[in-house]
Coordinates of C-alpha atoms and ligand atoms in Angstrom, one line a residue:
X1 CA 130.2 100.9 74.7
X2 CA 127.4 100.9 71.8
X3 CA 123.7 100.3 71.5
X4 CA 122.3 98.4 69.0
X5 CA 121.5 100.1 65.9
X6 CA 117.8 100.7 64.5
X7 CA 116.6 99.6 61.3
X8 CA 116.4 102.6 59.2
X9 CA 112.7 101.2 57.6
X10 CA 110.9 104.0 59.5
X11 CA 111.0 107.0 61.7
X12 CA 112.0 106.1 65.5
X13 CA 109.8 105.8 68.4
X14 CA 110.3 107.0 71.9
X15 CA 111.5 102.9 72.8
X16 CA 114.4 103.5 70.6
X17 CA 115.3 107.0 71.9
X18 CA 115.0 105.4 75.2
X19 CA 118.0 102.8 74.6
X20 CA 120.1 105.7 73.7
X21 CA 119.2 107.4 76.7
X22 CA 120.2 104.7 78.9
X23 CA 123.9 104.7 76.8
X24 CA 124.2 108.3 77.0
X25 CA 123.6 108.1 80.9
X26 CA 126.3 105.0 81.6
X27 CA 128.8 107.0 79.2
X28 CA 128.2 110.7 80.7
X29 CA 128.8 108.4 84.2
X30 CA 132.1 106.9 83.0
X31 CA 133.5 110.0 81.6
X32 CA 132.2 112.2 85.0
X33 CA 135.2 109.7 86.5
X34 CA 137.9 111.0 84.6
X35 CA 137.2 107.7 82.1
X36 CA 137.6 107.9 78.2
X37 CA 134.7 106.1 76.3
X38 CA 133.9 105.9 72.9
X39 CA 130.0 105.3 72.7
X40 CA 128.8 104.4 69.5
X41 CA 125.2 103.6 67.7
X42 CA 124.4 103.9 64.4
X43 CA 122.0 102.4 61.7
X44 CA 121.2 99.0 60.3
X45 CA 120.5 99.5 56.6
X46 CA 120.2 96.0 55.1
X47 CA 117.9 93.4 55.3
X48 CA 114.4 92.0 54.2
X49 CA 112.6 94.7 56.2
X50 CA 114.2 97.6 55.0
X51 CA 114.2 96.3 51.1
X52 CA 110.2 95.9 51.3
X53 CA 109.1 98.3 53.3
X54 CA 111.4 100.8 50.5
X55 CA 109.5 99.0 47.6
X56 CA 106.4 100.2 49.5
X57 CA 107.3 103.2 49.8
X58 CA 108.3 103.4 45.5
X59 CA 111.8 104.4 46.2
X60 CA 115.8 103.1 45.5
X61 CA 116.0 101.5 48.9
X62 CA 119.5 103.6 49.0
X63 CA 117.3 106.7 49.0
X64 CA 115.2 105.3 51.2
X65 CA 117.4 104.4 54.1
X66 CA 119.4 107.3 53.7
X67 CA 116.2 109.6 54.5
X68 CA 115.8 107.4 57.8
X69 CA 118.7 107.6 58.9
X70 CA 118.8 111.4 58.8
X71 CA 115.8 110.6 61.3
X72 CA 117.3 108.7 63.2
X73 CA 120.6 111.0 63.3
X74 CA 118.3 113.8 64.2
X75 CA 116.4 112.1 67.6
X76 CA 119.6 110.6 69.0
X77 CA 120.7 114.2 68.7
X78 CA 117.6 115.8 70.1
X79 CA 117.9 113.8 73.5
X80 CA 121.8 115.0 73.9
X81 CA 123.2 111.5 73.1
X82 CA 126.8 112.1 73.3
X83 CA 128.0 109.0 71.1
X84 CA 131.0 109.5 69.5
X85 CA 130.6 107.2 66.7
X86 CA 127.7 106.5 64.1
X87 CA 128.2 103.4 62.4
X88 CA 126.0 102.8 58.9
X89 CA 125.8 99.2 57.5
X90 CA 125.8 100.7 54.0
X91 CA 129.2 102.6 55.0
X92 CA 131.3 100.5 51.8
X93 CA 134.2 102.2 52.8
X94 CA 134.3 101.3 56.6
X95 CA 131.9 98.6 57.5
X96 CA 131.8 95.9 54.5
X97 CA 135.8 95.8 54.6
X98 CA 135.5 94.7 58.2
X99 CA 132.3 92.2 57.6
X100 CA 133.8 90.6 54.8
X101 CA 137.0 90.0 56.4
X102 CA 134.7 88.5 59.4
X103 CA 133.1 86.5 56.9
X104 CA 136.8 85.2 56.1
X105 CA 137.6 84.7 60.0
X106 CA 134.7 82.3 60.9
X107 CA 134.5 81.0 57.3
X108 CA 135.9 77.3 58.5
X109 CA 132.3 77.2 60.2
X110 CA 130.5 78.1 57.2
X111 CA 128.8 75.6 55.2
X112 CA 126.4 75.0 52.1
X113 CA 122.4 73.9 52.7
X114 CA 119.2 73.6 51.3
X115 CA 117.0 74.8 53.9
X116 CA 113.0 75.6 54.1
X117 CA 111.6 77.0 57.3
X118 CA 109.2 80.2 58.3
X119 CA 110.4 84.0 58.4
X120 CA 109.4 87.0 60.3
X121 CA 110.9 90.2 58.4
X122 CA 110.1 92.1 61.5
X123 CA 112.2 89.9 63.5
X124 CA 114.8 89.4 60.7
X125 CA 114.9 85.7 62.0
X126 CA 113.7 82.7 60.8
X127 CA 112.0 80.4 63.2
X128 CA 111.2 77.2 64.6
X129 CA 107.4 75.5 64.9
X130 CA 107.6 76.0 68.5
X131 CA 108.1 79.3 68.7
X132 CA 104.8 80.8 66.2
X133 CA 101.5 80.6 67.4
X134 CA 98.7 81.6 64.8
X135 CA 101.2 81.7 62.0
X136 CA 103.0 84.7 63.3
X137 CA 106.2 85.2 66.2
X138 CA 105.9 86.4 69.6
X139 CA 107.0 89.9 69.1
X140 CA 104.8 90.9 65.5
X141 CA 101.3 89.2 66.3
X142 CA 100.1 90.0 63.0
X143 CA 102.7 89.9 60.7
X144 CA 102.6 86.8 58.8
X145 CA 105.6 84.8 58.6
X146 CA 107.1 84.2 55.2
X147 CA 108.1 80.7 54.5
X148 CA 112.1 80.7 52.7
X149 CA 113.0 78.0 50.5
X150 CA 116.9 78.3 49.5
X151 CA 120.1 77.3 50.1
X152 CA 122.3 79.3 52.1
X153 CA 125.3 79.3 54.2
X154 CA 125.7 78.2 57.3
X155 CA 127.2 78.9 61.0
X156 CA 128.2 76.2 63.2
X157 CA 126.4 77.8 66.1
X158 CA 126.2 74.0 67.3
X159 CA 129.6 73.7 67.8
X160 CA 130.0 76.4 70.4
X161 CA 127.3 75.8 72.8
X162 CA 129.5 74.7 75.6
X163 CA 132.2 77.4 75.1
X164 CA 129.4 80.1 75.5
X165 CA 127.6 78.3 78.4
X166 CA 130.9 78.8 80.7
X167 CA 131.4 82.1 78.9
X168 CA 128.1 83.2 80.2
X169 CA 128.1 80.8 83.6
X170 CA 131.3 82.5 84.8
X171 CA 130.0 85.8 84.0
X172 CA 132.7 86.3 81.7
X173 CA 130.5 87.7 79.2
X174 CA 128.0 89.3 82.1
X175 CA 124.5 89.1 80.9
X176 CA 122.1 91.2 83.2
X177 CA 119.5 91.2 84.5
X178 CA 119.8 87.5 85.8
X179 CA 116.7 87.1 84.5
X180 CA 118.5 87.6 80.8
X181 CA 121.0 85.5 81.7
X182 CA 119.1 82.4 82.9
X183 CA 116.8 82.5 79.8
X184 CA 119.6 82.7 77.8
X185 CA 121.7 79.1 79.6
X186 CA 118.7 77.5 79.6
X187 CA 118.5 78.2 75.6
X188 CA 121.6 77.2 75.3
X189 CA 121.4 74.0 77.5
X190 CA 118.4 73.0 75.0
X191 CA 119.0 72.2 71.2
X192 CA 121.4 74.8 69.4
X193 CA 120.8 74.8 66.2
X194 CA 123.5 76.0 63.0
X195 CA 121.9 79.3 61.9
X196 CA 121.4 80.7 58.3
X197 CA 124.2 83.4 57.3
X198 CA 123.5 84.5 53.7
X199 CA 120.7 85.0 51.3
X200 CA 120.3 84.0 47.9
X201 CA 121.1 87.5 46.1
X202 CA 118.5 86.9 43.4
X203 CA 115.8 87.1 46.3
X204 CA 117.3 89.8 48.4
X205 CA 119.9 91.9 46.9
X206 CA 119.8 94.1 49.1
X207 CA 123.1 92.9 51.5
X208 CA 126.9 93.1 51.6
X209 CA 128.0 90.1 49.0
X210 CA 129.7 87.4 50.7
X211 CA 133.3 86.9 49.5
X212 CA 133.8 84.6 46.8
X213 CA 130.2 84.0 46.4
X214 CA 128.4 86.3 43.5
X215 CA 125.5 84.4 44.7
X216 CA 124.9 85.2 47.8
X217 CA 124.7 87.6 50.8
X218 CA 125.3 88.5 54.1
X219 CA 122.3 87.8 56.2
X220 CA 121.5 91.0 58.0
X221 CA 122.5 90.0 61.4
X222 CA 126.0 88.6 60.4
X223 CA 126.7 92.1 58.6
X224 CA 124.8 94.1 61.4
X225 CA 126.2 92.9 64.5
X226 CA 130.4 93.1 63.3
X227 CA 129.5 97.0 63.6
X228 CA 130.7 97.0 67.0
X229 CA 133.7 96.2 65.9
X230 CA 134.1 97.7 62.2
X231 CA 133.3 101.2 64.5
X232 CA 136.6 101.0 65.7
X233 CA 138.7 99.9 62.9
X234 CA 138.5 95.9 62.3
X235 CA 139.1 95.6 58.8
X236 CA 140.4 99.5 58.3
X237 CA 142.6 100.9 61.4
X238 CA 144.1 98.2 63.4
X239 CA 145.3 100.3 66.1
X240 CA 142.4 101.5 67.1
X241 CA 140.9 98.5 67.1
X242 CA 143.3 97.1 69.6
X243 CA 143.2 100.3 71.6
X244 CA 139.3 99.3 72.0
X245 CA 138.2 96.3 71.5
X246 CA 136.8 94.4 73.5
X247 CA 133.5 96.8 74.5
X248 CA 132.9 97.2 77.6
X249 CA 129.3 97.3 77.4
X250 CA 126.4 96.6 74.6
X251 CA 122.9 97.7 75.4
X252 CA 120.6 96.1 73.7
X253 CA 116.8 95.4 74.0
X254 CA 115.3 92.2 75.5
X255 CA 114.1 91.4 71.7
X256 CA 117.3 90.9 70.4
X257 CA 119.8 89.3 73.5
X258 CA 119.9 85.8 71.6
X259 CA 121.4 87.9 68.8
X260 CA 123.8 89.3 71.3
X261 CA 124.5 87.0 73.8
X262 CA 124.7 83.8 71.2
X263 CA 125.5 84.2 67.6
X264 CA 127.6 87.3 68.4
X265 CA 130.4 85.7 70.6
X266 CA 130.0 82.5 68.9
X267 CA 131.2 84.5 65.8
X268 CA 134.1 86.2 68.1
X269 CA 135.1 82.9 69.3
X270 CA 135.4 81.6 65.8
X271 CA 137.4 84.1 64.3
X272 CA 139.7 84.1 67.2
X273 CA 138.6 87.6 68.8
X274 CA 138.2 89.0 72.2
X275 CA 134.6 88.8 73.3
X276 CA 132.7 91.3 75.0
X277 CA 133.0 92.2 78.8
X278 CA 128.8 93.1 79.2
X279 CA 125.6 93.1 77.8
X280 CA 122.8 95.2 79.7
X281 CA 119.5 94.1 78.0
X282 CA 116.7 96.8 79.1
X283 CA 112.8 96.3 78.6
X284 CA 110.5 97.7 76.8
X285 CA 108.8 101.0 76.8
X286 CA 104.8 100.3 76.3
X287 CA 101.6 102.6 76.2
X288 CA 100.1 104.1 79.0
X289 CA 97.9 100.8 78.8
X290 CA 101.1 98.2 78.8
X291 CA 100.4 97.8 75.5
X292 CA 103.6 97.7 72.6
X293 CA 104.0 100.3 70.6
X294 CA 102.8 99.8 67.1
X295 CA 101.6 101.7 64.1
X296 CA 98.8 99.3 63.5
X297 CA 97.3 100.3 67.4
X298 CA 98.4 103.8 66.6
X299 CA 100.2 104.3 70.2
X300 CA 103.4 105.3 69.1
X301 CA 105.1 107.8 70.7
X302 CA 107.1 110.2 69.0
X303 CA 110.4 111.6 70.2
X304 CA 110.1 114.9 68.9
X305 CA 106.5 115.1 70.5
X306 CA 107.9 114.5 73.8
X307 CA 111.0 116.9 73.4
X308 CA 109.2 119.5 72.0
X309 CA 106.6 119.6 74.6
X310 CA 108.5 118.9 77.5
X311 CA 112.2 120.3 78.3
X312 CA 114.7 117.6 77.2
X313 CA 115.8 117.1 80.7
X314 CA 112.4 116.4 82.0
X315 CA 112.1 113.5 79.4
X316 CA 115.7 111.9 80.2
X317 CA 115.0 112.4 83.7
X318 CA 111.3 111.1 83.6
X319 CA 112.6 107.7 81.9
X320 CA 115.5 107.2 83.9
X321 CA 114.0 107.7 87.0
X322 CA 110.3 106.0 86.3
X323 CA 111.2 103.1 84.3
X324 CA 113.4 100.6 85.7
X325 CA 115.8 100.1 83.1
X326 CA 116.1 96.5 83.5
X327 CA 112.4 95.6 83.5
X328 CA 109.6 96.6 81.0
X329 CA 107.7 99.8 81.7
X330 CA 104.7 101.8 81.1
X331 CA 104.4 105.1 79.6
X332 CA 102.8 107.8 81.6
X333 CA 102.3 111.4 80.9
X334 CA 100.9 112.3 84.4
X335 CA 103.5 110.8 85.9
X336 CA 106.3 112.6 83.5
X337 CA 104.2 115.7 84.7
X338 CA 104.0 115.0 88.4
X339 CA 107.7 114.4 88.7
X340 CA 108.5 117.4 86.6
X341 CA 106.7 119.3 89.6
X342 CA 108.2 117.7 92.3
X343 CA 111.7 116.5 91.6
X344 CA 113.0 118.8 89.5
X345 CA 111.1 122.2 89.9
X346 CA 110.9 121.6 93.5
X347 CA 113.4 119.7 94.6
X348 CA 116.2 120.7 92.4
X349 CA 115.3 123.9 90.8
X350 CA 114.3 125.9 94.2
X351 CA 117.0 124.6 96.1
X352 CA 119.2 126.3 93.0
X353 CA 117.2 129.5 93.6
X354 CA 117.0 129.7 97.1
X355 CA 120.6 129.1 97.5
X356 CA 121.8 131.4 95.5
X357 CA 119.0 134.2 96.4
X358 CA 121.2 134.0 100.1
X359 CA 124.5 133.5 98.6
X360 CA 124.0 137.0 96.7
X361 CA 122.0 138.9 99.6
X362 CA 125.6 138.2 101.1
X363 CA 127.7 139.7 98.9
X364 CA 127.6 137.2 95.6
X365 CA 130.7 135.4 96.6
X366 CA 131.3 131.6 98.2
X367 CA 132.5 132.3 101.1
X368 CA 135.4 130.2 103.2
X369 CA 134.5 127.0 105.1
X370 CA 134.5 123.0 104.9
X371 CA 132.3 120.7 104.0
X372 CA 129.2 119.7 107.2
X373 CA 130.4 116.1 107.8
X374 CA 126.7 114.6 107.3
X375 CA 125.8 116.4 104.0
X376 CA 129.2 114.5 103.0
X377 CA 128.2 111.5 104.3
X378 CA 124.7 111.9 102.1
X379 CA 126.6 112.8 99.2
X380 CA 129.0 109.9 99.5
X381 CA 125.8 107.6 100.2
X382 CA 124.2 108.5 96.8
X383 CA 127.6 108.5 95.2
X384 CA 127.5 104.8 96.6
X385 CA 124.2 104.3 95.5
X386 CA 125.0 105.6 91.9
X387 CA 127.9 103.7 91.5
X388 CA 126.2 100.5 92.1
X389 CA 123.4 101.4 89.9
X390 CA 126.0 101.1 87.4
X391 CA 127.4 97.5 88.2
X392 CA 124.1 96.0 88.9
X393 CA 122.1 97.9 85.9
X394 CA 119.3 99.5 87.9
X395 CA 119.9 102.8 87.2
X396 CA 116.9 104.5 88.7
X397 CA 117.9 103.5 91.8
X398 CA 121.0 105.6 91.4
X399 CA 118.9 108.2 90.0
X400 CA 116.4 107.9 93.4
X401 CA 119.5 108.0 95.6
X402 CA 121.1 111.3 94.2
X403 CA 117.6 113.0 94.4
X404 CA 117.6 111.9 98.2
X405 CA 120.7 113.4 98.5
X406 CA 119.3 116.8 97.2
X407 CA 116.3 116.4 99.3
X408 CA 118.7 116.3 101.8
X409 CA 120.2 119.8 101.2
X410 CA 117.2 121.0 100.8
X411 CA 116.2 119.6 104.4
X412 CA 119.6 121.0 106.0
X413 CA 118.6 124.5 104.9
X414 CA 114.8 124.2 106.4
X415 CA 117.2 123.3 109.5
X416 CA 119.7 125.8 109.5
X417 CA 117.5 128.4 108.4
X418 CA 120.6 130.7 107.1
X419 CA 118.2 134.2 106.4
X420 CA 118.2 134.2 110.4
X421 CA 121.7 133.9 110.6
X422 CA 124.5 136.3 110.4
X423 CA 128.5 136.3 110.4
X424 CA 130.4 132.8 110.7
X425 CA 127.6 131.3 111.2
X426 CA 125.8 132.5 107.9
X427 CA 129.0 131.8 105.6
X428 CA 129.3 128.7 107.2
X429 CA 125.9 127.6 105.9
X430 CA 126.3 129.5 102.4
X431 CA 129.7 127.4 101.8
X432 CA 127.4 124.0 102.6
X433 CA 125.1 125.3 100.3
X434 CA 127.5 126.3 97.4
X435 CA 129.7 123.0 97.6
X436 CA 126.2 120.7 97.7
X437 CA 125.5 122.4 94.2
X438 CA 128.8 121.7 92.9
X439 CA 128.4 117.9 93.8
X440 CA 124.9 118.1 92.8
X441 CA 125.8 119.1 89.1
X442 CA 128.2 116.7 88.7
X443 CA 126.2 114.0 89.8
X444 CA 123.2 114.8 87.5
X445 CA 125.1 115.5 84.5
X446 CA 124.5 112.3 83.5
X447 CA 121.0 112.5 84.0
X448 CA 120.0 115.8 83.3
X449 CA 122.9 117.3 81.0
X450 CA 121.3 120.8 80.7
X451 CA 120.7 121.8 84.0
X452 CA 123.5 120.5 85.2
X453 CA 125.7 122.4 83.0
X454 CA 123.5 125.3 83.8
X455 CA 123.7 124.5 87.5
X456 CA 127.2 125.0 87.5
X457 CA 127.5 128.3 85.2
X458 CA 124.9 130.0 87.8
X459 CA 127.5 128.8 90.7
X460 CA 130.3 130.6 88.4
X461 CA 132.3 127.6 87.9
X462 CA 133.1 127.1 84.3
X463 CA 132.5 123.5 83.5
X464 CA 130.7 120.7 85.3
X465 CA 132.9 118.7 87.6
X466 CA 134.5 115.5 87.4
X467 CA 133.0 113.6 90.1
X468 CA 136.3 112.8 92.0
X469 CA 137.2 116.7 91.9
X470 CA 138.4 118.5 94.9
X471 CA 135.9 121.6 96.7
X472 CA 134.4 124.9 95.2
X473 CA 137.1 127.7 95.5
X474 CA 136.5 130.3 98.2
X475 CA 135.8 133.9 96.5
X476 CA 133.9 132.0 93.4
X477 CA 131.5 134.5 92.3
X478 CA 128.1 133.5 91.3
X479 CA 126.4 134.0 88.5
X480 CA 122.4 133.7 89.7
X481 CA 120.4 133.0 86.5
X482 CA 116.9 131.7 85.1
X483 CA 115.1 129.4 87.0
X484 CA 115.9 125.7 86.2
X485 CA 112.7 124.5 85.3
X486 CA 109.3 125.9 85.1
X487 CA 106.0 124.2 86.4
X488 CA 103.7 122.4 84.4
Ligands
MSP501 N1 118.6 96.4 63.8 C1 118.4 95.6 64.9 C2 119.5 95.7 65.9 C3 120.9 95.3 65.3 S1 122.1 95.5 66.5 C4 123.5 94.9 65.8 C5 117.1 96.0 65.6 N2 116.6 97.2 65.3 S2 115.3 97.8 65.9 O1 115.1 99.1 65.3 O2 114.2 96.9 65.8 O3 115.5 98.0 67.5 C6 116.6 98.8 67.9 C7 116.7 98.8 69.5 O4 115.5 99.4 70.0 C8 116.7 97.4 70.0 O5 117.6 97.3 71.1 C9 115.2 97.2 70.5 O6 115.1 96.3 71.5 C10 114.9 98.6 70.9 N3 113.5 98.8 71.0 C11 112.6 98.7 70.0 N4 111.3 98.9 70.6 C12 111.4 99.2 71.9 C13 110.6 99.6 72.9 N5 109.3 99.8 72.7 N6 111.1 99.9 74.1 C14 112.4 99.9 74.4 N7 113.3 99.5 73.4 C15 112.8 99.1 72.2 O7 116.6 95.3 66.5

């Protein structure tokens, strides 16, 4: 599974942490179920953006993407992303082996031509009449479009509508939402167009050359998008790239689907390769005021801000609980606040406390018993719930339907009321409670990492469980610690 990987022409924003918290969630999930995944982001390096923005800035543009994408190394890494792979475009070694000898694949629908038409560098694109209104495109109001005069290579896009209309139809490649999928066929069933694939080197020289041709090079999305499979060994270590290819899942942004659910597997399909199983395009993370992020507004939000002020968890959980991850949402601080309160101070962190606060008044071990048949049935609803989160990409709902779950617990101990019991009938409870944690941090490690892991040292169990593991061992001693969260 991979995300797509940021331009390194500036520091990151909170909507590109976001994507990588989305990844880190579905690949914590599939590993919790005993899976292996490799998960792998990375940088784009190359392009028109990041060659002006470096002259800007007055220096080598090497220099200058490097220092981004030490940025961008650092935030994926301050929200606990768990990839095990980060590609760079500008990786010689690794990636250009594996582009260039894409280049040679699909090079039978490569062709010479003059062309002229508009630009947007923040897009990377170039684009038709239709599509700019007041001289700039839909996503950079503002930025002015550059108008391109060379002559470049081209991709016989053209020539595979039809194969990628019943790839995408039959839900061979899945696109979701369905939203994502119909707006994608219905571009398809319009006008494809053959799309530009170099760059005249004298204007950008900034690329990986294109074989044979001192002339020219790569156009940033033919050298960016082959990442997903140079990560893995196309062009270097052909054994792991049949061990993994094809992905299981790309996350990608609603911005860029065309790039991923048309020119990518058109390129597969030309060189003969596997094309990918799913691509889960989120929305967008706006301002409080619904209003996209942008330096020129001055709304951005910063990662480090949010991580620094907030506990790490309380961020992952806040956007994987508040925004739906296949629709557009809203940043709000009160309401990152307000379910810091309630869902996990409350909700999950007293339930911690209070259990263990009885388990240790009675002696500090879990004591024998099996598991209340309707806290089982709860857990196995949320697990339900979860798991279809997953296949339908709507994974607050499987966040919602564990914390229900919890609430649950929480509910049978108001019932039970075990500090009025005694004997059987005490341990009885205690066991419920101490096998509900052990559920509870395996089902929120992909959510909340931290805690979980912290959940299930205070339960003395060593490591957070595989979901499908068996029951908490009678006799576990527990190790009662700090509180999980603190109120705001
Ligand atoms: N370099 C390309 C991707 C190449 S993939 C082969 C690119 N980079 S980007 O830096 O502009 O965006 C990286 C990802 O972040 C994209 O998936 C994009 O949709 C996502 N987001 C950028 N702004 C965002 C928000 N405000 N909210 C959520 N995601 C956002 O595109």
């Amino acid at each position: 599974m991979t995300t797509a990987i940021p331009y390194t022409n500036a520091n990151l924003h909170i909507g590109h942490a976001y994507e990588n918290i989305l990844a880190d969630f579905l690949a914590r999930y599939y590993r919790q179920q005993g899976n292996k995944v490799i998960f792998q982001t990375g940088t784009d390096d190359h392009g028109l953006k990041n060659y002006k923005s470096a002259k800007e800035e007055g220096i080598s543009t090497k220099k200058f993407v490097d220092k981004n994408a030490k940025n961008v190394e650092a935030v994926f890494k301050s929200i606990s992303s768990s990839h095990d792979q980060f590609v760079r475009t500008v990786d010689s070694k690794k990636h250009w082996p594996g582009v260039q000898k894409l280049w040679k694949a699909i090079s039978k629908d490569l062709y010479k031509k003059k062309y002229t038409a508009k630009y947007c560098v923040g897009c990377e694109r170039f684009l038709l009449d239709k599509e700019i209104t007041k001289g700039c495109c839909e996503i950079h109001p503002g930025k002015k479009l550059e108008t391109i005069s060379e002559e470049n290579y081209f991709f016989k896009l053209s020539k595979y509508k039809n194969k990628l209309i019943t790839l995408i139809k039959t839900d061979k490649y899945k696109i979701q939402p369905k939203a994502a999928k119909n707006e994608i066929l219905s571009f398809l069933r319009g006008k494809v167009r053959d799309v530009s694939f170099s760059r005249e080197k004298s204007r950008l020289p900034w690329g990986i050359p294109v074989p044979g041709d001192n002339n020219q090079v790569i156009y940033v999305w033919a050298d960016a998008l082959p990442n997903y499979i140079t990560g893995i060994g196309y062009g270097s270590n052909s054994a792991k790239f049949k061990k993994w290819w094809p992905a299981q899942f790309h996350i990608v942004g609603k911005d860029i689907s065309r790039f991923h659910a048309i020119y990518w597997p058109a390129m597969l399909l030309s060189a003969g390769l596997a094309t990918p199983k799913e691509l889960l395009v989120h929305g967008f993370i706006n301002d409080e005021k619904g209003r996209k992020m942008s330096k020129s507004i001055g709304n951005v939000i910063d990662p480090f801000d949010q991580i620094n002020t907030y506990d790490l968890d309380t961020v992952r959980y806040y956007f994987l609980r508040s925004i739906p991850s296949n629709q557009d949402g809203n940043y709000s601080e009160t309401d990152l606040i307000d379910r810091h309160n309630a869902e996990l101070v409350n909700t999950l962190g007293n339930l911690l406390s209070r259990s263990l606060n009885l388990i240790e008044k009675s002696g500090g071990r879990v004591p024998k018993g099996k598991y209340d048949v309707t806290l089982k049935k709860e857990y196995n609803q949320a697990l339900k719930k979860l798991n279809e989160s997953i296949v339908n990409f709507d994974f607050h709902h499987g966040v919602a339907a564990v914390w229900k779950y919890i609430s649950k617990v929480n509910q049978y101990v108001d019932k039970t009321k075990p500090w009025t019991l005694d004997g059987k009938k005490k341990e009885k409870v205690l066991y419920n409670l101490a096998e509900s944690l052990r559920l509870i941090s395996a089902l929120t490690y992909p959510i909340i990492p931290n805690a979980s892991e912290e959940i299930a040292k205070q339960l003395g169990i060593k490591k957070v469980p595989l979901i499908k593991s068996d029951t908490i061992k009678v006799g576990t001693k527990i190790n009662k610690g700090k509180h999980l969260f603190s109120k705001i």
